[in-house]
Short mmCIF file of C-alpha atoms in Angstrom, two decimals:
data_model
loop_
_atom_site.label_atom_id
_atom_site.label_comp_id
_atom_site.label_asym_id
_atom_site.label_seq_id
_atom_site.Cartn_x
_atom_site.Cartn_y
_atom_site.Cartn_z
CA MET O 11 -3.35 -1.79 0.56
CA GLY O 12 -5.46 -1.21 -2.56
CA ALA O 13 -8.14 1.27 -1.60
CA GLU O 14 -5.10 2.65 0.34
CA THR O 15 -5.50 5.30 -2.41
CA THR O 16 -8.71 6.61 -1.08
CA ALA O 17 -7.53 8.49 2.09
CA THR O 18 -4.30 9.65 0.27
CA ASN O 19 -6.16 10.89 -2.65
CA HIS O 20 -8.89 12.75 -0.44
CA HIS O 21 -6.20 14.43 1.69
CA HIS O 22 -4.33 15.59 -1.43
CA HIS O 23 -7.54 16.87 -2.79
CA LEU O 24 -8.34 18.84 0.36
CA ASN O 25 -4.83 20.39 0.87
CA ARG O 26 -3.38 20.19 -2.59
CA GLN O 27 -0.21 18.79 -1.60
CA ALA O 28 2.00 16.12 -2.96
CA ALA O 29 2.95 12.99 -0.96
CA PHE O 30 5.86 12.45 1.18
CA GLY O 31 6.58 15.97 2.49
CA VAL O 32 5.99 18.31 -0.46
CA SER O 33 3.22 20.60 1.06
CA ILE O 34 2.09 24.05 0.08
CA ASP O 35 2.61 26.86 2.69
CA MET O 36 -0.43 29.22 2.80
CA LEU O 37 -0.07 32.79 3.15
CA PRO O 38 -0.93 34.32 6.48
CA GLN O 39 -4.51 35.17 6.81
CA SER O 40 -5.76 38.69 7.80
CA GLY O 41 -9.11 40.32 8.39
CA SER O 42 -11.91 40.26 10.79
CA PRO O 43 -12.34 37.58 13.54
CA THR O 44 -14.93 35.91 11.49
CA CYS O 45 -12.26 35.39 8.70
CA PHE O 46 -9.92 33.83 11.37
CA ASP O 47 -12.67 31.45 12.39
CA SER O 48 -12.61 29.94 8.90
CA PHE O 49 -8.96 28.84 9.35
CA ASP O 50 -6.94 26.56 11.61
CA ASP O 51 -3.84 27.56 13.55
CA ASP O 52 -1.54 26.95 10.36
CA GLY O 53 -3.46 29.29 8.06
CA ARG O 54 -5.06 26.32 6.33
CA PRO O 55 -8.91 26.09 5.69
CA ARG O 56 -10.61 24.79 8.94
CA ARG O 57 -10.61 21.05 9.05
CA THR O 58 -13.83 19.27 9.44
CA GLY O 59 -13.00 15.50 9.91
CA THR O 60 -14.59 13.49 12.67
CA VAL O 61 -14.05 10.06 14.21
CA TRP O 62 -16.64 8.61 11.77
CA THR O 63 -15.18 10.26 8.55
CA THR O 64 -11.63 9.34 9.55
CA SER O 65 -12.63 5.75 10.36
CA ALA O 66 -14.09 5.56 6.87
CA HIS O 67 -11.01 6.75 5.20
CA ILE O 68 -8.83 4.50 7.17
CA ILE O 69 -11.20 1.35 6.27
CA THR O 70 -11.29 2.14 2.59
CA ALA O 71 -7.55 2.85 2.61
CA ILE O 72 -6.70 -0.57 4.13
CA ILE O 73 -8.94 -2.95 2.26
CA GLY O 74 -7.67 -3.64 -1.23
CA SER O 75 -6.12 -6.31 -3.28
CA GLY O 76 -4.23 -7.67 -0.31
CA VAL O 77 -7.41 -9.30 1.01
CA LEU O 78 -7.45 -11.64 -2.07
CA SER O 79 -4.30 -13.50 -0.79
CA LEU O 80 -5.45 -14.20 2.77
CA ALA O 81 -7.10 -17.36 2.34
CA TRP O 82 -3.86 -18.77 0.68
CA ALA O 83 -1.93 -17.39 3.56
CA ILE O 84 -4.10 -19.09 6.19
CA ALA O 85 -3.98 -22.30 4.28
CA GLN O 86 -0.20 -22.36 4.74
CA LEU O 87 -0.38 -21.71 8.45
CA GLY O 88 -3.64 -23.49 9.37
CA TRP O 89 -6.56 -22.97 11.58
CA ILE O 90 -4.49 -22.18 14.74
CA ALA O 91 -1.53 -20.22 13.53
CA GLY O 92 -3.45 -18.50 10.63
CA PRO O 93 -6.14 -16.58 12.45
CA ALA O 94 -3.64 -16.05 15.49
CA VAL O 95 -0.90 -14.42 13.12
CA MET O 96 -3.76 -12.07 11.74
CA LEU O 97 -4.68 -11.04 15.11
CA LEU O 98 -1.06 -10.38 16.12
CA PHE O 99 -0.45 -8.23 12.92
CA SER O 100 -3.85 -6.24 13.66
CA PHE O 101 -2.65 -5.66 17.21
CA ALA O 102 0.79 -4.40 16.22
CA SER O 103 -0.64 -2.29 13.54
CA TYR O 104 -3.12 -0.60 15.77
CA TYR O 105 -0.59 -0.16 18.51
CA THR O 106 1.91 1.48 16.30
CA ALA O 107 -0.74 3.36 14.63
CA SER O 108 -1.69 4.89 18.12
CA LEU O 109 1.92 5.68 18.75
CA LEU O 110 1.95 7.52 15.39
CA SER O 111 -0.96 9.58 16.10
CA ASP O 112 0.99 11.29 18.87
CA CYS O 113 3.45 12.37 16.31
CA TYR O 114 1.16 14.53 14.19
CA ARG O 115 2.19 17.52 16.11
CA THR O 116 5.78 18.00 17.09
CA GLY O 117 6.09 18.93 20.74
CA ASP O 118 2.91 20.06 22.27
CA PRO O 119 0.06 17.70 21.37
CA ILE O 120 -2.45 20.65 21.31
CA SER O 121 -0.46 23.61 19.95
CA GLY O 122 2.71 21.99 18.36
CA LYS O 123 3.74 22.21 14.77
CA ARG O 124 1.61 20.20 12.47
CA ASN O 125 3.20 17.52 10.28
CA TYR O 126 1.19 17.00 7.07
CA THR O 127 2.78 13.81 5.80
CA TYR O 128 4.58 10.90 7.27
CA THR O 129 7.96 12.04 6.07
CA ASP O 130 7.19 15.42 7.52
CA ALA O 131 6.91 13.79 10.85
CA VAL O 132 10.05 11.83 10.58
CA ARG O 133 12.03 14.84 9.48
CA SER O 134 10.56 17.03 12.19
CA ILE O 135 11.00 14.70 15.01
CA LEU O 136 13.98 12.57 14.10
CA GLY O 137 15.72 14.90 11.54
CA ASN O 138 17.87 16.58 14.43
CA PHE O 139 19.35 13.19 15.06
CA SER O 140 22.72 12.65 13.39
CA GLY O 141 23.46 9.73 11.03
CA SER O 142 26.11 8.43 13.43
CA GLN O 143 23.37 8.16 16.21
CA PHE O 144 20.99 6.26 13.86
CA CYS O 145 23.84 3.92 12.60
CA SER O 146 24.67 3.03 16.25
CA ASN O 147 21.12 1.50 16.65
CA PHE O 148 21.83 -2.22 17.08
CA TYR O 149 19.15 -3.39 14.76
CA ALA O 150 19.03 -0.70 12.15
CA PHE O 151 20.92 -2.60 9.51
CA PHE O 152 17.76 -3.30 7.67
CA VAL O 153 17.42 0.54 6.85
CA GLN O 154 21.08 1.14 6.78
CA ILE O 155 21.48 -0.63 3.32
CA LEU O 156 19.66 2.56 1.87
CA ALA O 157 21.80 5.04 0.07
CA TYR O 158 21.39 8.05 2.22
CA ILE O 159 22.44 6.49 5.61
CA CYS O 160 25.10 8.27 7.79
CA ALA O 161 24.48 11.61 6.44
CA GLY O 162 22.70 14.67 7.99
CA GLY O 163 19.04 13.92 8.36
CA ALA O 164 19.55 10.16 7.70
CA LYS O 165 16.28 8.95 9.20
CA ALA O 166 14.31 11.23 7.02
CA LYS O 167 16.06 10.26 4.01
CA ALA O 168 15.93 6.58 4.77
CA CYS O 169 12.08 6.96 5.31
CA GLY O 170 11.62 8.58 2.05
CA ALA O 171 13.99 5.94 0.25
CA VAL O 172 11.89 3.08 1.80
CA GLN O 173 8.70 4.75 0.70
CA TYR O 174 9.83 5.23 -2.81
CA VAL O 175 11.16 1.79 -3.27
CA ASN O 176 8.14 0.35 -1.82
CA LEU O 177 5.86 2.32 -4.11
CA PHE O 178 7.90 1.11 -7.11
CA GLY O 179 7.30 -2.44 -5.96
CA VAL O 180 3.57 -1.68 -5.56
CA ALA O 181 3.54 -0.58 -9.17
CA ILE O 182 4.94 -3.93 -10.14
CA GLY O 183 2.55 -5.84 -7.93
CA TYR O 184 -0.59 -3.84 -9.32
CA THR O 185 0.59 -4.66 -12.96
CA ILE O 186 0.66 -8.31 -12.08
CA ALA O 187 -2.59 -8.29 -10.24
CA ALA O 188 -4.47 -6.28 -12.83
CA SER O 189 -3.22 -8.54 -15.67
CA ILE O 190 -4.29 -11.79 -13.86
CA SER O 191 -7.63 -10.32 -13.28
CA MET O 192 -7.94 -9.46 -17.05
CA MET O 193 -6.87 -12.93 -17.90
CA ALA O 194 -9.27 -14.43 -15.43
CA ILE O 195 -12.24 -12.77 -17.22
CA GLU O 196 -11.17 -14.44 -20.60
CA ARG O 197 -10.72 -17.80 -18.83
CA SER O 198 -13.96 -17.65 -16.96
CA ASP O 199 -15.86 -17.09 -20.12
CA CYS O 200 -13.87 -19.96 -21.70
CA PHE O 201 -14.80 -22.22 -18.87
CA HIS O 202 -18.56 -21.22 -19.10
CA GLU O 203 -18.46 -22.01 -22.88
CA LYS O 204 -16.36 -25.13 -23.05
CA GLY O 205 -16.64 -26.58 -19.40
CA ASP O 206 -14.36 -26.38 -16.36
CA LYS O 207 -12.37 -29.58 -17.70
CA ASN O 208 -11.00 -27.45 -20.59
CA PRO O 209 -7.59 -25.98 -19.50
CA CYS O 210 -8.35 -22.75 -21.29
CA HIS O 211 -4.60 -21.74 -21.33
CA THR O 212 -3.74 -18.04 -22.04
CA SER O 213 -0.86 -15.76 -21.49
CA SER O 214 -0.62 -12.96 -19.14
CA ASN O 215 1.82 -10.81 -21.15
CA PRO O 216 -0.77 -9.18 -23.66
CA TYR O 217 -2.87 -8.04 -20.58
CA MET O 218 0.35 -6.68 -18.97
CA ILE O 219 1.04 -4.82 -22.12
CA MET O 220 -2.53 -3.54 -22.29
CA PHE O 221 -2.37 -2.26 -18.79
CA GLY O 222 1.05 -0.68 -19.37
CA VAL O 223 -0.40 1.34 -22.31
CA MET O 224 -3.28 2.49 -20.24
CA GLU O 225 -0.97 3.70 -17.57
CA ILE O 226 1.33 5.49 -20.04
CA LEU O 227 -1.60 7.51 -21.23
CA LEU O 228 -3.06 8.21 -17.80
CA SER O 229 0.48 9.12 -16.49
CA GLN O 230 0.40 12.17 -18.69
CA ILE O 231 -2.36 13.70 -16.80
CA PRO O 232 -0.79 16.02 -14.11
CA ASP O 233 -1.97 15.59 -10.52
CA PHE O 234 -4.11 12.54 -11.69
CA ASP O 235 -4.22 11.53 -8.06
CA GLN O 236 -6.14 14.66 -6.98
CA ILE O 237 -9.10 13.95 -9.16
CA TRP O 238 -12.07 14.21 -6.52
CA TRP O 239 -14.02 11.16 -7.81
CA LEU O 240 -11.16 8.85 -7.61
CA SER O 241 -11.66 8.21 -3.87
CA ILE O 242 -15.33 7.17 -4.41
CA VAL O 243 -14.39 4.67 -7.38
CA ALA O 244 -11.67 3.23 -5.34
CA ALA O 245 -13.79 2.43 -2.33
CA VAL O 246 -16.67 1.09 -4.39
CA MET O 247 -14.58 -1.16 -6.51
CA SER O 248 -12.54 -2.47 -3.49
CA PHE O 249 -15.60 -3.32 -1.38
CA THR O 250 -17.27 -4.80 -4.62
CA TYR O 251 -14.60 -7.50 -5.24
CA SER O 252 -13.86 -8.16 -1.62
CA SER O 253 -17.57 -8.70 -0.87
CA ILE O 254 -18.02 -10.78 -3.92
CA GLY O 255 -15.00 -12.99 -2.73
CA LEU O 256 -16.32 -13.28 0.78
CA GLY O 257 -19.76 -14.09 -0.53
CA LEU O 258 -18.64 -16.89 -2.86
CA GLY O 259 -16.52 -18.47 0.02
CA ILE O 260 -19.61 -18.55 2.32
CA ALA O 261 -21.68 -20.05 -0.60
CA LYS O 262 -19.14 -22.57 -1.15
CA VAL O 263 -19.14 -23.68 2.49
CA ALA O 264 -22.79 -23.78 2.50
CA GLU O 265 -22.89 -25.91 -0.64
CA THR O 266 -20.56 -28.50 0.65
CA GLY O 267 -21.65 -28.25 4.29
CA THR O 268 -18.28 -28.64 5.58
CA PHE O 269 -15.18 -26.43 6.83
CA MET O 270 -12.16 -27.76 5.02
CA GLY O 271 -8.54 -27.27 6.30
CA SER O 272 -6.51 -28.44 9.15
CA LEU O 273 -5.10 -27.16 12.28
CA THR O 274 -1.52 -26.91 11.02
CA GLY O 275 -2.12 -25.97 7.32
CA ILE O 276 -1.22 -27.59 4.04
CA SER O 277 -0.01 -31.09 4.53
CA ILE O 278 3.48 -32.46 3.94
CA GLY O 279 3.23 -34.64 0.75
CA PRO O 280 1.96 -32.33 -1.95
CA ILE O 281 4.92 -30.02 -0.75
CA THR O 282 8.16 -30.91 1.04
CA GLU O 283 9.05 -29.85 4.58
CA THR O 284 11.27 -27.29 3.22
CA GLN O 285 8.67 -25.82 1.05
CA LYS O 286 6.30 -25.87 4.00
CA ILE O 287 8.58 -23.61 5.89
CA TRP O 288 9.14 -21.15 3.09
CA ARG O 289 5.54 -20.81 2.31
CA SER O 290 4.61 -20.41 5.91
CA PHE O 291 7.28 -17.49 5.95
CA GLN O 292 5.82 -16.09 2.74
CA ALA O 293 2.27 -16.26 4.25
CA LEU O 294 3.52 -13.76 6.92
CA GLY O 295 4.53 -11.34 4.16
CA ASN O 296 1.05 -11.67 2.48
CA ILE O 297 -0.62 -10.86 5.74
CA ALA O 298 1.87 -7.94 6.39
CA PHE O 299 1.02 -6.49 3.13
CA ALA O 300 -2.69 -6.49 4.06
CA TYR O 301 -1.77 -4.37 7.25
CA SER O 302 0.94 -2.03 5.82
CA PHE O 303 -1.09 1.11 5.90
CA SER O 304 0.67 3.53 8.52
CA VAL O 305 2.20 5.68 5.93
CA ILE O 306 -1.11 7.25 5.01
CA LEU O 307 -2.30 7.73 8.66
CA ILE O 308 -0.69 11.22 9.22
CA GLU O 309 -2.43 12.44 6.11
CA ILE O 310 -5.75 11.27 7.24
CA GLN O 311 -5.11 12.72 10.77
CA ASP O 312 -4.62 16.14 9.11
CA THR O 313 -8.26 16.18 8.18
CA LEU O 314 -9.48 16.13 11.71
CA ARG O 315 -10.98 19.13 13.44
CA SER O 316 -10.05 20.17 16.87
CA PRO O 317 -10.75 20.40 19.74
CA PRO O 318 -10.63 17.61 20.89
CA ALA O 319 -6.95 17.10 20.21
CA GLU O 320 -6.46 15.24 16.85
CA ALA O 321 -4.46 12.44 18.51
CA LYS O 322 -7.40 11.63 20.83
CA THR O 323 -9.90 11.51 17.95
CA MET O 324 -7.36 9.48 15.78
CA LYS O 325 -6.90 6.71 18.38
CA LYS O 326 -10.72 6.14 18.49
CA ALA O 327 -10.85 6.03 14.80
CA THR O 328 -7.88 3.66 14.47
CA LEU O 329 -9.37 1.32 16.99
CA LEU O 330 -12.64 1.32 15.22
CA SER O 331 -11.33 0.89 11.85
CA THR O 332 -8.81 -1.74 12.67
CA GLY O 333 -11.42 -3.76 14.44
CA VAL O 334 -13.81 -3.53 11.40
CA THR O 335 -11.04 -4.41 8.94
CA THR O 336 -9.76 -7.37 10.90
CA THR O 337 -13.13 -8.74 11.19
CA PHE O 338 -13.49 -8.37 7.37
CA TYR O 339 -10.15 -9.91 6.68
CA MET O 340 -10.86 -12.75 8.99
CA LEU O 341 -14.13 -13.57 7.31
CA CYS O 342 -12.51 -13.42 3.95
CA GLY O 343 -9.37 -15.34 4.78
CA CYS O 344 -11.15 -18.05 6.98
CA MET O 345 -14.14 -18.60 4.53
CA GLY O 346 -11.90 -18.86 1.70
CA TYR O 347 -9.73 -21.48 3.44
CA ALA O 348 -12.90 -23.11 4.79
CA ALA O 349 -14.14 -23.44 1.31
CA PHE O 350 -11.00 -24.84 -0.41
CA GLY O 351 -8.64 -26.10 2.41
CA ASP O 352 -5.16 -26.86 1.23
CA LEU O 353 -6.30 -25.94 -2.32
CA SER O 354 -6.94 -22.48 -1.45
CA PRO O 355 -5.59 -20.42 -4.55
CA GLY O 356 -3.04 -17.78 -4.32
CA ASN O 357 -5.73 -15.11 -5.46
CA LEU O 358 -9.20 -15.95 -4.31
CA LEU O 359 -10.86 -14.58 -7.52
CA THR O 360 -8.36 -15.66 -10.19
CA GLY O 361 -7.43 -19.05 -8.87
CA PHE O 362 -10.43 -20.74 -10.24
CA GLY O 363 -11.72 -22.35 -7.07
CA PHE O 364 -14.94 -20.67 -8.18
CA TYR O 365 -16.35 -21.33 -11.74
CA ASN O 366 -19.85 -20.09 -11.26
CA PRO O 367 -21.60 -17.80 -11.50
CA PHE O 368 -19.21 -16.79 -14.14
CA TRP O 369 -20.77 -13.21 -14.63
CA LEU O 370 -20.15 -12.46 -10.96
CA LEU O 371 -16.63 -13.51 -11.25
CA ASP O 372 -16.21 -11.27 -14.33
CA ILE O 373 -17.73 -8.37 -12.28
CA ALA O 374 -15.31 -8.92 -9.35
CA ASN O 375 -12.28 -9.07 -11.71
CA ALA O 376 -13.45 -6.09 -13.68
CA ALA O 377 -13.75 -4.14 -10.32
CA ILE O 378 -10.18 -5.30 -9.45
CA VAL O 379 -8.81 -3.91 -12.82
CA ILE O 380 -10.68 -0.58 -12.66
CA HIS O 381 -9.37 -0.07 -9.02
CA LEU O 382 -5.68 -0.94 -9.91
CA VAL O 383 -5.66 1.32 -13.00
CA GLY O 384 -6.24 4.21 -10.79
CA ALA O 385 -4.47 2.99 -7.80
CA TYR O 386 -1.31 2.48 -9.97
CA GLN O 387 -1.38 6.28 -10.79
CA VAL O 388 -2.02 7.35 -7.27
CA PHE O 389 0.93 5.25 -5.81
CA THR O 390 3.35 6.38 -8.72
CA GLN O 391 2.57 10.14 -8.59
CA PRO O 392 4.76 10.67 -5.66
CA ILE O 393 7.68 9.11 -7.54
CA PHE O 394 6.90 11.21 -10.60
CA ALA O 395 6.78 14.40 -8.58
CA PHE O 396 10.10 13.51 -6.87
CA ILE O 397 12.17 13.01 -9.99
CA GLU O 398 10.62 15.88 -11.92
CA LYS O 399 11.21 18.41 -9.03
CA TRP O 400 14.79 17.19 -8.89
CA VAL O 401 15.33 17.51 -12.73
CA ARG O 402 13.75 20.97 -12.79
CA SER O 403 16.01 22.13 -9.96
CA ARG O 404 18.98 20.63 -11.85
CA TRP O 405 18.17 22.11 -15.27
CA PRO O 406 15.81 25.00 -14.77
CA HIS O 407 16.29 26.64 -18.15
CA SER O 408 15.97 23.45 -20.32
CA ASP O 409 12.85 23.65 -22.82
CA PHE O 410 12.81 19.94 -22.79
CA ILE O 411 12.15 19.84 -19.07
CA ALA O 412 10.21 23.18 -18.33
CA LYS O 413 8.27 23.77 -21.53
CA GLU O 414 4.59 22.67 -21.75
CA PHE O 415 2.17 22.62 -24.69
CA ASN O 416 -1.49 21.81 -25.19
CA ALA O 417 -2.29 18.35 -26.20
CA PRO O 418 -3.07 18.27 -30.02
CA PHE O 419 -5.94 16.11 -29.70
CA PRO O 420 -9.76 16.84 -30.15
CA GLY O 421 -11.36 17.18 -26.70
CA LEU O 422 -8.04 17.41 -24.93
CA ARG O 423 -6.90 20.84 -25.69
CA GLY O 424 -6.81 21.81 -21.94
CA LEU O 425 -4.30 18.97 -21.16
CA LYS O 426 -0.85 20.30 -20.73
CA LEU O 427 1.82 17.95 -22.01
CA ASN O 428 5.63 18.27 -21.15
CA PRO O 429 8.42 16.53 -23.27
CA PHE O 430 10.38 15.21 -20.23
CA ARG O 431 7.24 14.24 -18.47
CA MET O 432 6.08 12.20 -21.47
CA VAL O 433 9.51 10.48 -22.05
CA TRP O 434 10.26 9.83 -18.10
CA ARG O 435 6.72 8.61 -17.09
CA SER O 436 6.48 6.39 -20.19
CA ALA O 437 9.91 4.93 -19.41
CA PHE O 438 8.92 4.28 -15.82
CA VAL O 439 5.70 2.41 -16.81
CA VAL O 440 7.63 0.45 -19.44
CA LEU O 441 10.20 -0.53 -16.70
CA THR O 442 7.50 -1.77 -14.29
CA THR O 443 5.56 -3.72 -16.99
CA VAL O 444 8.81 -5.57 -18.21
CA ILE O 445 9.66 -6.48 -14.58
CA SER O 446 6.08 -7.67 -14.17
CA MET O 447 6.57 -9.80 -17.20
CA LEU O 448 9.78 -11.22 -15.98
CA LEU O 449 8.43 -11.96 -12.45
CA PRO O 450 4.62 -12.58 -12.71
CA PHE O 451 4.30 -14.14 -9.38
CA PHE O 452 1.47 -12.45 -7.40
CA ASN O 453 1.96 -14.15 -4.03
CA ASP O 454 5.65 -13.87 -4.08
CA VAL O 455 5.62 -10.18 -5.08
CA VAL O 456 2.90 -9.36 -2.34
CA GLY O 457 5.02 -11.06 0.21
CA ILE O 458 8.06 -9.22 -0.69
CA LEU O 459 6.26 -5.90 -0.56
CA GLY O 460 4.75 -6.86 2.80
CA ALA O 461 7.98 -7.90 4.27
CA PHE O 462 9.89 -4.81 2.99
CA GLY O 463 7.40 -2.22 4.07
CA PHE O 464 5.84 -3.53 7.28
CA TRP O 465 8.68 -3.22 9.78
CA PRO O 466 10.28 0.15 8.83
CA LEU O 467 7.15 2.03 7.91
CA THR O 468 4.64 0.39 10.29
CA VAL O 469 6.83 -0.32 13.31
CA TYR O 470 10.27 1.22 13.35
CA PHE O 471 9.67 4.83 12.61
CA PRO O 472 6.55 5.07 14.59
CA ILE O 473 8.22 3.82 17.68
CA GLU O 474 11.38 5.89 16.96
CA MET O 475 9.32 9.05 16.70
CA TYR O 476 7.11 8.22 19.71
CA MET O 477 10.19 7.63 22.01
CA VAL O 478 11.56 11.03 21.04
CA GLN O 479 8.26 12.78 21.19
CA LYS O 480 7.51 11.65 24.82
CA ARG O 481 11.17 11.66 25.89
CA ILE O 482 11.20 7.99 26.98
CA GLU O 483 14.42 7.32 28.96
CA LYS O 484 16.87 4.63 27.46
CA TRP O 485 16.65 1.35 29.29
CA SER O 486 13.38 2.18 31.05
CA THR O 487 10.82 -0.46 30.95
CA ARG O 488 8.77 1.22 28.36
CA TRP O 489 11.86 1.65 26.17
CA VAL O 490 12.71 -2.00 26.50
CA CYS O 491 9.18 -3.16 25.65
CA LEU O 492 9.09 -0.91 22.63
CA GLN O 493 12.49 -2.27 21.49
CA MET O 494 11.38 -5.69 22.00
CA LEU O 495 8.26 -5.22 19.76
CA SER O 496 10.30 -3.59 17.16
CA MET O 497 12.90 -6.42 17.19
CA ALA O 498 10.00 -9.13 17.12
CA CYS O 499 8.50 -7.35 13.93
CA LEU O 500 11.85 -7.15 12.30
CA THR O 501 12.41 -10.70 12.77
CA ILE O 502 9.10 -11.49 11.18
CA SER O 503 9.67 -9.21 8.39
CA LEU O 504 13.03 -10.87 7.77
CA MET O 505 11.49 -14.28 7.74
CA ALA O 506 8.54 -13.08 5.41
CA ALA O 507 11.31 -11.65 3.10
CA ALA O 508 13.25 -14.98 3.11
CA GLY O 509 10.17 -17.04 2.35
CA SER O 510 9.04 -14.85 -0.49
CA ILE O 511 12.55 -14.60 -2.13
CA ALA O 512 12.59 -18.44 -1.62
CA GLY O 513 9.29 -18.70 -3.43
CA VAL O 514 10.63 -16.63 -6.48
CA VAL O 515 13.66 -18.85 -6.73
CA LEU O 516 11.47 -21.87 -6.70
CA ASP O 517 9.16 -20.47 -9.44
CA LEU O 518 12.16 -19.44 -11.54
CA LYS O 519 13.22 -22.92 -11.76
CA VAL O 520 10.22 -23.91 -13.96
CA TYR O 521 9.58 -20.38 -15.54
CA MET O 522 10.27 -19.25 -18.89
CA PRO O 523 10.70 -15.58 -19.33
CA PHE O 524 7.76 -13.87 -21.23
CA LYS O 525 6.17 -17.22 -21.82
CA THR O 526 3.92 -17.64 -18.77
CA THR O 527 0.54 -19.36 -19.36
CA TYR O 528 -2.28 -20.07 -17.08
#
């Protein structure tokens, strides 16, 4: 996730629809045959996406801040299990993404009703199943803890709840990551001036506050996620810092002339056996986070032209993009581990395995900050839209909620402000900032996000939708195999969650709230 923003934003810009099922229904078109040739079967402007544009969207959507923790993850697992786990996650993500591509249209794959978002697909395909049927599933307890379970349309509500909770967590993770990168720029300059033996201690709290203030200001811009150039900036920034991390890892290996690390990962001694187990589990969550991208695939598929059928093109694009991304991930993770071995930092660009060239580290960390400033807004806009829509429907005649006025600042006269939006969005940013200051643990938070989002969004819902869409008989060989895959991924997600939570507990033992220094 990271440049995950790219494809989502691109799709929103094309179709002017909010994420998670709030789409604009266009009026029926009329006129000459030439007029009809300009529109698709749903009345929207004709889509022009190809396998190449779709692959580009997926690649830039996947590669993001998650790549920075892969060297640490491989260090916990070692040269055998580390790459093997990455390949397994890659295969599982590709396979379930292929199943999901068959769910873009409900019913007939050529002429069936289009689903514009992930939640649209869940609602359309699984929405007719009752809550009691959902609750009877023998391994669905992970989703059943959500508030809406066992009501009508429970699966669609559960899917939406998982997404919103995950987005809230992403906002916290991005605040932590951005503050660490800003702090790393200061420390990098300090090391350059005073030498790498100087501790150059600094606190992350001022940078979290600074990031929060920026987000409060940007959150007042309506439809910020639909700004057309945001996709380009996200893609450029994510490839910039990822490539710099890869390049520095290769340079470090070339300098030492050796591949560090071991077959089984970090050795017992610096850490206990129990810590080794928990950190191995946490590494699963870090890798899962890097591959949690299925939620935006339906929106990307909605940009494809047809014929050929969208599902056919999407499967080719998914195979190509997953292959490219996995190769890039393997290079970044493995070269980082080869460079530092057991000492691989939790964040490749802020853990100061590298000290020089300091200016290149500053560029990489500045690129991370710029990327995450925009990514925070893109990922929180759906939460903002959901709450604001509900509040407007609840109190439609309140001036505090409905009234807008022009910004009273020079140069911003065209910006529309709303009292409720100002208060609610500011409060949301303050909440995520305070939580980030209380729990500033990058790897732990990334692991929790990966564990929480991977199974339900990447595996469970795509498999469930596919089985309904293709009318797969219960207890058939294919049904059993799909259920086994889902069960295996659920088990891995629970292990990753346990490891990440254990990591937070261990960190809290030596942690002083609001007094973290690096």
